[in-house]
mmCIF file of C-alpha atoms in Angstrom:
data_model
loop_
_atom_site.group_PDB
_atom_site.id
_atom_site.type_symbol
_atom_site.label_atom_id
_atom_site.label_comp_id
_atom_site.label_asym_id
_atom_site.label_seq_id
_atom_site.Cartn_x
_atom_site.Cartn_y
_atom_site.Cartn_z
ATOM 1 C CA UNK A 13 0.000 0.000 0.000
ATOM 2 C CA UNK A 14 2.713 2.241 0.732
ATOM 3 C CA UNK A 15 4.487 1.529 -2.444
ATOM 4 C CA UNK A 16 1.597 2.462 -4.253
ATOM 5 C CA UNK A 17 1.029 5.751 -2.746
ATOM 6 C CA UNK A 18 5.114 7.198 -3.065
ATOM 7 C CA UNK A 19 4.429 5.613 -6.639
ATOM 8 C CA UNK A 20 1.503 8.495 -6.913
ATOM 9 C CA UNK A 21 3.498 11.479 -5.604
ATOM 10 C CA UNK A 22 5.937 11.435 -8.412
ATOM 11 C CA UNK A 23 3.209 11.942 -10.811
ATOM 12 C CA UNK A 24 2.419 15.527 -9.608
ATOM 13 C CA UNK A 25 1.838 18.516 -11.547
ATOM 14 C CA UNK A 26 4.752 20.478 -11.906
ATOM 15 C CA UNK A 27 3.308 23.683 -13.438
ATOM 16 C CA UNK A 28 -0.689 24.219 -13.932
ATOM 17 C CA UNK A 29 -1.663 22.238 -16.968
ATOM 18 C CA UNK A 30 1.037 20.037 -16.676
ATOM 19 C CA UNK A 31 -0.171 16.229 -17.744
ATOM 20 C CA UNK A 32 2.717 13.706 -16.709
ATOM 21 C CA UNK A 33 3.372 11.007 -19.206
ATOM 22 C CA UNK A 34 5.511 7.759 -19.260
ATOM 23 C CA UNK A 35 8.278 7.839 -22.120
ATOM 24 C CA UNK A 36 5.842 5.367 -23.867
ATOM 25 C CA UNK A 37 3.138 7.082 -23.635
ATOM 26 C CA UNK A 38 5.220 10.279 -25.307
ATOM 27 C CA UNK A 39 6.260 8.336 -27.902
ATOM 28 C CA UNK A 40 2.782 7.312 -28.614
ATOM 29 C CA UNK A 41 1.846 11.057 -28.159
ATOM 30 C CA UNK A 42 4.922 12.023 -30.243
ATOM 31 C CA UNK A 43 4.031 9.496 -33.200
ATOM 32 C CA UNK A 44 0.304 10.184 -33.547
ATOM 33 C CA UNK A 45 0.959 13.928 -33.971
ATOM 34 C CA UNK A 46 3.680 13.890 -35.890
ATOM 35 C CA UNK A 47 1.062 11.950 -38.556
ATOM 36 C CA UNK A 48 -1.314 14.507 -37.762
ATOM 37 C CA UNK A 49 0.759 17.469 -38.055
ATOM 38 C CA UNK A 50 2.169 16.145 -41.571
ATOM 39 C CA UNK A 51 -1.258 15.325 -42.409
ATOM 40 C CA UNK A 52 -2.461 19.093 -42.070
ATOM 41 C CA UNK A 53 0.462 21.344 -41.004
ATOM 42 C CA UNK A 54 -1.869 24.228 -39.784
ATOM 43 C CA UNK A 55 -3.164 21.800 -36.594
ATOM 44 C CA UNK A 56 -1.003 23.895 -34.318
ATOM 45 C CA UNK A 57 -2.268 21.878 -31.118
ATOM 46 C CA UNK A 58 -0.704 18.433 -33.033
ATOM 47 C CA UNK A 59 2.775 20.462 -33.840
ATOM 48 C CA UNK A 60 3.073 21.664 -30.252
ATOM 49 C CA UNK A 61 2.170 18.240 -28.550
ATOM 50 C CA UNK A 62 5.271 16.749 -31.331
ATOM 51 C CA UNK A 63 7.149 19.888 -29.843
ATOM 52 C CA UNK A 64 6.889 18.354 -26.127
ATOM 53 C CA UNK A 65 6.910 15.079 -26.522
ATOM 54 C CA UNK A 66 10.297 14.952 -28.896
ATOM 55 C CA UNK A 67 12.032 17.889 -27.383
ATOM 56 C CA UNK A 68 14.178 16.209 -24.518
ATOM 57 C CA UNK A 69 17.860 16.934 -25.784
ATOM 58 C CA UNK A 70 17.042 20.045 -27.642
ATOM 59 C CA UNK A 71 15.285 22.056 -24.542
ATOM 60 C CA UNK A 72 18.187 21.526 -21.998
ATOM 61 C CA UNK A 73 20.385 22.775 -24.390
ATOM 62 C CA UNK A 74 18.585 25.752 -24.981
ATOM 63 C CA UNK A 75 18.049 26.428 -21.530
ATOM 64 C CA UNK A 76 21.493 26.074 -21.136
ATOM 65 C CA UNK A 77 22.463 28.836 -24.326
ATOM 66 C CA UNK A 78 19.930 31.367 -22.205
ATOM 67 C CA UNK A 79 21.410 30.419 -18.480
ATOM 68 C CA UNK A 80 25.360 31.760 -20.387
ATOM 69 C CA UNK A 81 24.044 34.679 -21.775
ATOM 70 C CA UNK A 82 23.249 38.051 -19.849
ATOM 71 C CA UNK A 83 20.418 38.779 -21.781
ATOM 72 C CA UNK A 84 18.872 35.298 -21.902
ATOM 73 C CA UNK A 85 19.436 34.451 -17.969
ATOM 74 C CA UNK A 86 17.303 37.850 -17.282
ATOM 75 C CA UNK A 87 14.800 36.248 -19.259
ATOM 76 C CA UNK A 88 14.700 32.786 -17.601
ATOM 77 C CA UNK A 89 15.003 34.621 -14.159
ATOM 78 C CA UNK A 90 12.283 37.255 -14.957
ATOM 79 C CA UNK A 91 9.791 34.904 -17.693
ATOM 80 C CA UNK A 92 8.166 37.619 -19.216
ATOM 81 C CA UNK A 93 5.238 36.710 -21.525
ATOM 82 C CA UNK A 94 4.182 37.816 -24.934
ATOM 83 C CA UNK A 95 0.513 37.775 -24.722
ATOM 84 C CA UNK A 96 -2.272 40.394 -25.476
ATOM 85 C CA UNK A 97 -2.713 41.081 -21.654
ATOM 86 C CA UNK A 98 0.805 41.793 -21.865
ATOM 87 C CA UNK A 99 1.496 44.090 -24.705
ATOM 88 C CA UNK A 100 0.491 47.848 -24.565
ATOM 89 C CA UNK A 101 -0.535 47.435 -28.411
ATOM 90 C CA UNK A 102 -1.352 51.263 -29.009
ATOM 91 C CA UNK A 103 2.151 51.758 -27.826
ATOM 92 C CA UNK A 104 3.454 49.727 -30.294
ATOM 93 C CA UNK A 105 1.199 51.056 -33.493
ATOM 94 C CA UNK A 106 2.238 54.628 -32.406
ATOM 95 C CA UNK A 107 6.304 53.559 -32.883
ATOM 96 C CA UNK A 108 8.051 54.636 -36.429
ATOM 97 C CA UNK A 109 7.443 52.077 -38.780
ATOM 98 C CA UNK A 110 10.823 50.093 -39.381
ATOM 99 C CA UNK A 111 10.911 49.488 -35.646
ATOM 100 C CA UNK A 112 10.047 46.217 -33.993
ATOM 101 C CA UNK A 113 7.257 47.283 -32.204
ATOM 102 C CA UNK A 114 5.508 48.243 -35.601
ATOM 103 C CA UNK A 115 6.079 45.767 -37.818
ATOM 104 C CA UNK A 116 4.977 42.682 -34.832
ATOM 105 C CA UNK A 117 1.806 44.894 -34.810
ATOM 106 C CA UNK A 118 1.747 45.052 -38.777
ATOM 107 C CA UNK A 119 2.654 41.444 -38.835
ATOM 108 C CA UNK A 120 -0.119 40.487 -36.211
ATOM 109 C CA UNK A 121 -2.872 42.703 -37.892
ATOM 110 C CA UNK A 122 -2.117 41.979 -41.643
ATOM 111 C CA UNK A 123 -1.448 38.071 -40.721
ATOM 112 C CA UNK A 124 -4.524 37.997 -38.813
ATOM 113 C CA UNK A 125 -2.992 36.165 -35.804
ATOM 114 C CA UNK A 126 -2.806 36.506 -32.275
ATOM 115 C CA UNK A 127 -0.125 36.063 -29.777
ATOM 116 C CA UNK A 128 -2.696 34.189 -27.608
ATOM 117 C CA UNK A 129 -3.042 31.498 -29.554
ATOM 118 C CA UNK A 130 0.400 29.456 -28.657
ATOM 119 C CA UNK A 131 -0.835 26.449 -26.680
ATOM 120 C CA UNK A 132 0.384 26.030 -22.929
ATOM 121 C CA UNK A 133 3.007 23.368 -22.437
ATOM 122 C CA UNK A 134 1.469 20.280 -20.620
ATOM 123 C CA UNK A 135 3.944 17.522 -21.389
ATOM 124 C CA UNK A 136 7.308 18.834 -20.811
ATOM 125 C CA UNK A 137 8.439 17.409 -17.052
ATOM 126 C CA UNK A 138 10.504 19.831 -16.120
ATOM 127 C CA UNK A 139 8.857 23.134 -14.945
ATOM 128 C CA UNK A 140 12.206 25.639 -16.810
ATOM 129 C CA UNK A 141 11.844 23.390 -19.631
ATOM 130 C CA UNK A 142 7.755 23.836 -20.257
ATOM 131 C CA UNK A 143 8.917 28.120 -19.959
ATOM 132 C CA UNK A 144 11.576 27.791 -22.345
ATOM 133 C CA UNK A 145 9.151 25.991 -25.119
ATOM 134 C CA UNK A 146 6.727 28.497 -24.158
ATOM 135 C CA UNK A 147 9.239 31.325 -24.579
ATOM 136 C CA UNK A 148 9.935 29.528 -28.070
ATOM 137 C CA UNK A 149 6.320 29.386 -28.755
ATOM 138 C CA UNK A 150 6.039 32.904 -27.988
ATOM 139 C CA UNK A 151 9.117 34.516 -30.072
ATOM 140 C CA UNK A 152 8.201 32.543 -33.037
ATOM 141 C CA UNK A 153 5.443 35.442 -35.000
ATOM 142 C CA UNK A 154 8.506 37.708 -33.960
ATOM 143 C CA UNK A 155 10.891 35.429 -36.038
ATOM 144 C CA UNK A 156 8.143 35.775 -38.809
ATOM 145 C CA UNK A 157 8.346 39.574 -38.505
ATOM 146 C CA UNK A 158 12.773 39.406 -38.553
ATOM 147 C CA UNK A 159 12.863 37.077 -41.213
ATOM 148 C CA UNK A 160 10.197 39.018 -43.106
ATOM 149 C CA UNK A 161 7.997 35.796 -43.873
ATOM 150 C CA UNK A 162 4.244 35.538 -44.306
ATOM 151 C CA UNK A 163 2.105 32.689 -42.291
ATOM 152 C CA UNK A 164 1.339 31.173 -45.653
ATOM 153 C CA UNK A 165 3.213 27.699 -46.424
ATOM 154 C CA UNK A 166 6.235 29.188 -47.832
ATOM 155 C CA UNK A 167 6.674 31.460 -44.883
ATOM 156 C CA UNK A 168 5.967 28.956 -42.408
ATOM 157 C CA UNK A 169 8.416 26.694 -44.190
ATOM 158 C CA UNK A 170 11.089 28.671 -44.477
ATOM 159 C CA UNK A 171 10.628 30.280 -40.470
ATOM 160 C CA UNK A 172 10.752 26.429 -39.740
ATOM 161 C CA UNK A 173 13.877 25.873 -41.092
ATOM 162 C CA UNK A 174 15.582 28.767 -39.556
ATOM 163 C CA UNK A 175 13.912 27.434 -36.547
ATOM 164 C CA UNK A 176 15.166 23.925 -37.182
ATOM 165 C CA UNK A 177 19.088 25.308 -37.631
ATOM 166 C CA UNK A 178 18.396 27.389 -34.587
ATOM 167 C CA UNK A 179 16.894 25.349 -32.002
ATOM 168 C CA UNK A 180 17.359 21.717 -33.200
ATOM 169 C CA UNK A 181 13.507 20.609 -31.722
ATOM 170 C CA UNK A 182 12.785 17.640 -34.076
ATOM 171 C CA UNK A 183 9.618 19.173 -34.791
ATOM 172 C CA UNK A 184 10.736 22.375 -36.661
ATOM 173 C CA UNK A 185 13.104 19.716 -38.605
ATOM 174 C CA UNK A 186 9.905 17.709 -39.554
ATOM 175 C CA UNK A 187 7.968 20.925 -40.190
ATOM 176 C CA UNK A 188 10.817 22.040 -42.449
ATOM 177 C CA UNK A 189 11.573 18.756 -44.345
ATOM 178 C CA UNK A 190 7.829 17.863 -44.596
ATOM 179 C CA UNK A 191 5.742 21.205 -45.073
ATOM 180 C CA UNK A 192 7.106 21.692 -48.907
ATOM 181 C CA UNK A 193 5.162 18.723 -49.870
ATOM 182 C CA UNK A 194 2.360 20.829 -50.595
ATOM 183 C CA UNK A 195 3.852 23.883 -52.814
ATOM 184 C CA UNK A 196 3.651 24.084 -55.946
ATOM 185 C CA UNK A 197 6.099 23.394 -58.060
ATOM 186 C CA UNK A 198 7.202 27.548 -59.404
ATOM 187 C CA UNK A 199 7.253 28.012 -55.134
ATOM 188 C CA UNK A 200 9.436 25.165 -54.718
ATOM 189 C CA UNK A 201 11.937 26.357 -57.020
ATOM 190 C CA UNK A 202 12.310 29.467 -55.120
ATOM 191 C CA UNK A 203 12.322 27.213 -52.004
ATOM 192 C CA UNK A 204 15.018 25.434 -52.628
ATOM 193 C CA UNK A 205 17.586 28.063 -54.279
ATOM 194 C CA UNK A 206 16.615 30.960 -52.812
ATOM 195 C CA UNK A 207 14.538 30.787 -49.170
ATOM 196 C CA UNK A 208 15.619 27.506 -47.756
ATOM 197 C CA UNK A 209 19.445 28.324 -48.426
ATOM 198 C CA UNK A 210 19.336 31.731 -46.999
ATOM 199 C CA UNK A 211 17.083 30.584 -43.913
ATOM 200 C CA UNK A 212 19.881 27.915 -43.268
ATOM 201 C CA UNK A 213 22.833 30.388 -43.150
ATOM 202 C CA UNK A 214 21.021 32.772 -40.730
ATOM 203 C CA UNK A 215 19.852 30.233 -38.311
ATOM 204 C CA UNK A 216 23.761 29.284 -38.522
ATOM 205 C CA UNK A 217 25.271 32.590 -38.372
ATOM 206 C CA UNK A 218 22.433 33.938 -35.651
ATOM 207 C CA UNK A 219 23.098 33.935 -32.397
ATOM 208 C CA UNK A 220 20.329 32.015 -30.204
ATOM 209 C CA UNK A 221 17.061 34.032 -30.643
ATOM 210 C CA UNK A 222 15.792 33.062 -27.119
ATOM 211 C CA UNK A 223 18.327 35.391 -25.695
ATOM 212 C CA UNK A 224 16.497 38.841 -26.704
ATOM 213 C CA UNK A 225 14.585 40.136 -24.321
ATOM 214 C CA UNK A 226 12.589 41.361 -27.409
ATOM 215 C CA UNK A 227 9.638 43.198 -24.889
ATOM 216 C CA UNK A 228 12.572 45.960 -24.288
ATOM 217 C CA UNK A 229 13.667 46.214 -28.093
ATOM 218 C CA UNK A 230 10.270 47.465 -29.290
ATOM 219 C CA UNK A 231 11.639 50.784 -30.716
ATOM 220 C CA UNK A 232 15.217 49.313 -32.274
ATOM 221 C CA UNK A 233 14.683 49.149 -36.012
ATOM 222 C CA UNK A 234 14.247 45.518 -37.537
ATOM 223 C CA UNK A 235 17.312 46.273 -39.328
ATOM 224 C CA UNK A 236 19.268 47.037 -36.970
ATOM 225 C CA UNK A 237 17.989 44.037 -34.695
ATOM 226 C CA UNK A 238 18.910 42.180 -37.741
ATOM 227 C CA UNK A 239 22.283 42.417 -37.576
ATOM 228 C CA UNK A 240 22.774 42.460 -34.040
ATOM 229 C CA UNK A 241 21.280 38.770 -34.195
ATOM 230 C CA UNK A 242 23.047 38.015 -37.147
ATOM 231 C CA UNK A 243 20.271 37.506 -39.470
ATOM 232 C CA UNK A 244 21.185 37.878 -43.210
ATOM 233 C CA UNK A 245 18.343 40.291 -45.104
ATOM 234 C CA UNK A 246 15.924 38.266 -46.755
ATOM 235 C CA UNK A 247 16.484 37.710 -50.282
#
């Protein structure tokens, strides 16, 4: 009886929303929505569970690139959140357009997306870890709005495989190998010589993305942010 009951504790929540899984039942979780995310790329809620459930060697290690950098240890110590509660959004349209502030806005309002819409981490097991792939989750319409890309295909695919290079989470690898299958053939072209090259060199060249504390760069120019990152201009 004892037994049983230690056996229990270890299955507590360690954040709210946090659903503890076996590693079989993650690779169960991680297989059925990997089909289902390759099956229809735009079921965010499949992509993010594949995000979890596969993203045990790539989340330490980007914890670990944000606990050695100044910026990106603030960050972990201080977890801000990009959400609508959290952004002063007439601030932001009132900035000069060509600063970051702007353009997220411009990228949010022409894209027709909300920041709220990332999905909480449930099935990460380690309370640092679920922030860090919500931090990820969070960043990633600002990498849209660095990198210049649409949330069409092509712009998701390309993001993804600048997120791929950057992060390593298997998920942005099977996003970027997988999501071209649907482009037609002209876009495909341009894919593969043009956007897919230069995403690949930028995630390489960039330093980690997790470690800009972008809520206090909202006035520096995208350009300018650009460069500091080490983000190549889009072609």
């Amino acid at each position: 009886e004892e037994e049983e009951v230690e056996e229990e504790e270890v299955w507590h929540q360690l954040y709210p929303g946090h659903i503890p899984t076996s590693p079989l039942q993650k690779a169960l979780l991680a297989a059925g929505s990997a089909v289902m995310a390759l099956y229809d790329p735009y079921r965010h809620d499949m992509v993010a569970v594949l995000g979890e459930t596969t993203g045990c060697l790539a989340l330490p290690n980007l914890r670990d690139k944000m606990k050695h950098h100044p910026e990106g240890y603030r960050i972990l110590q201080e977890r801000p959140r990009i959400r609508l509660s959290t952004l002063d959004m007439a601030r932001l349209r009132g900035l000069p357009d060509g600063s970051l502030g702007r353009e997220y806005v411009r990228f949010l309002e022409v894209n027709k997306v909300s920041p709220d819409t990332r999905m909480p981490p449930k099935f990460v097991d380690d309370e640092e870890l679920a922030y860090v792939i919500q931090r990820y989750r969070e960043v990633h319409d600002l990498m849209h709005t660095l990198l210049g890309m649409p949330t069409n295909m092509l712009g998701e695919v390309v993001v993804k495989w600048f997120e791929a290079v950057q992060t390593g989470l298997p998920m942005c690898v099977l996003g970027a190998a997988f999501g071209p299958v649907r482009l037609s053939a002209r876009k495909l072209q341009v894919l593969a010589t043009e956007l897919v090259p230069w995403a690949i060199r930028s995630g390489l060249n960039a330093s980690c993305v997790l470690n800009v504390y972008y809520e206090q760069r909202w006035e520096q120019p995208v350009e300018s942010l650009r460069e500091e990152i080490g983000i190549f201009p889009p072609p």
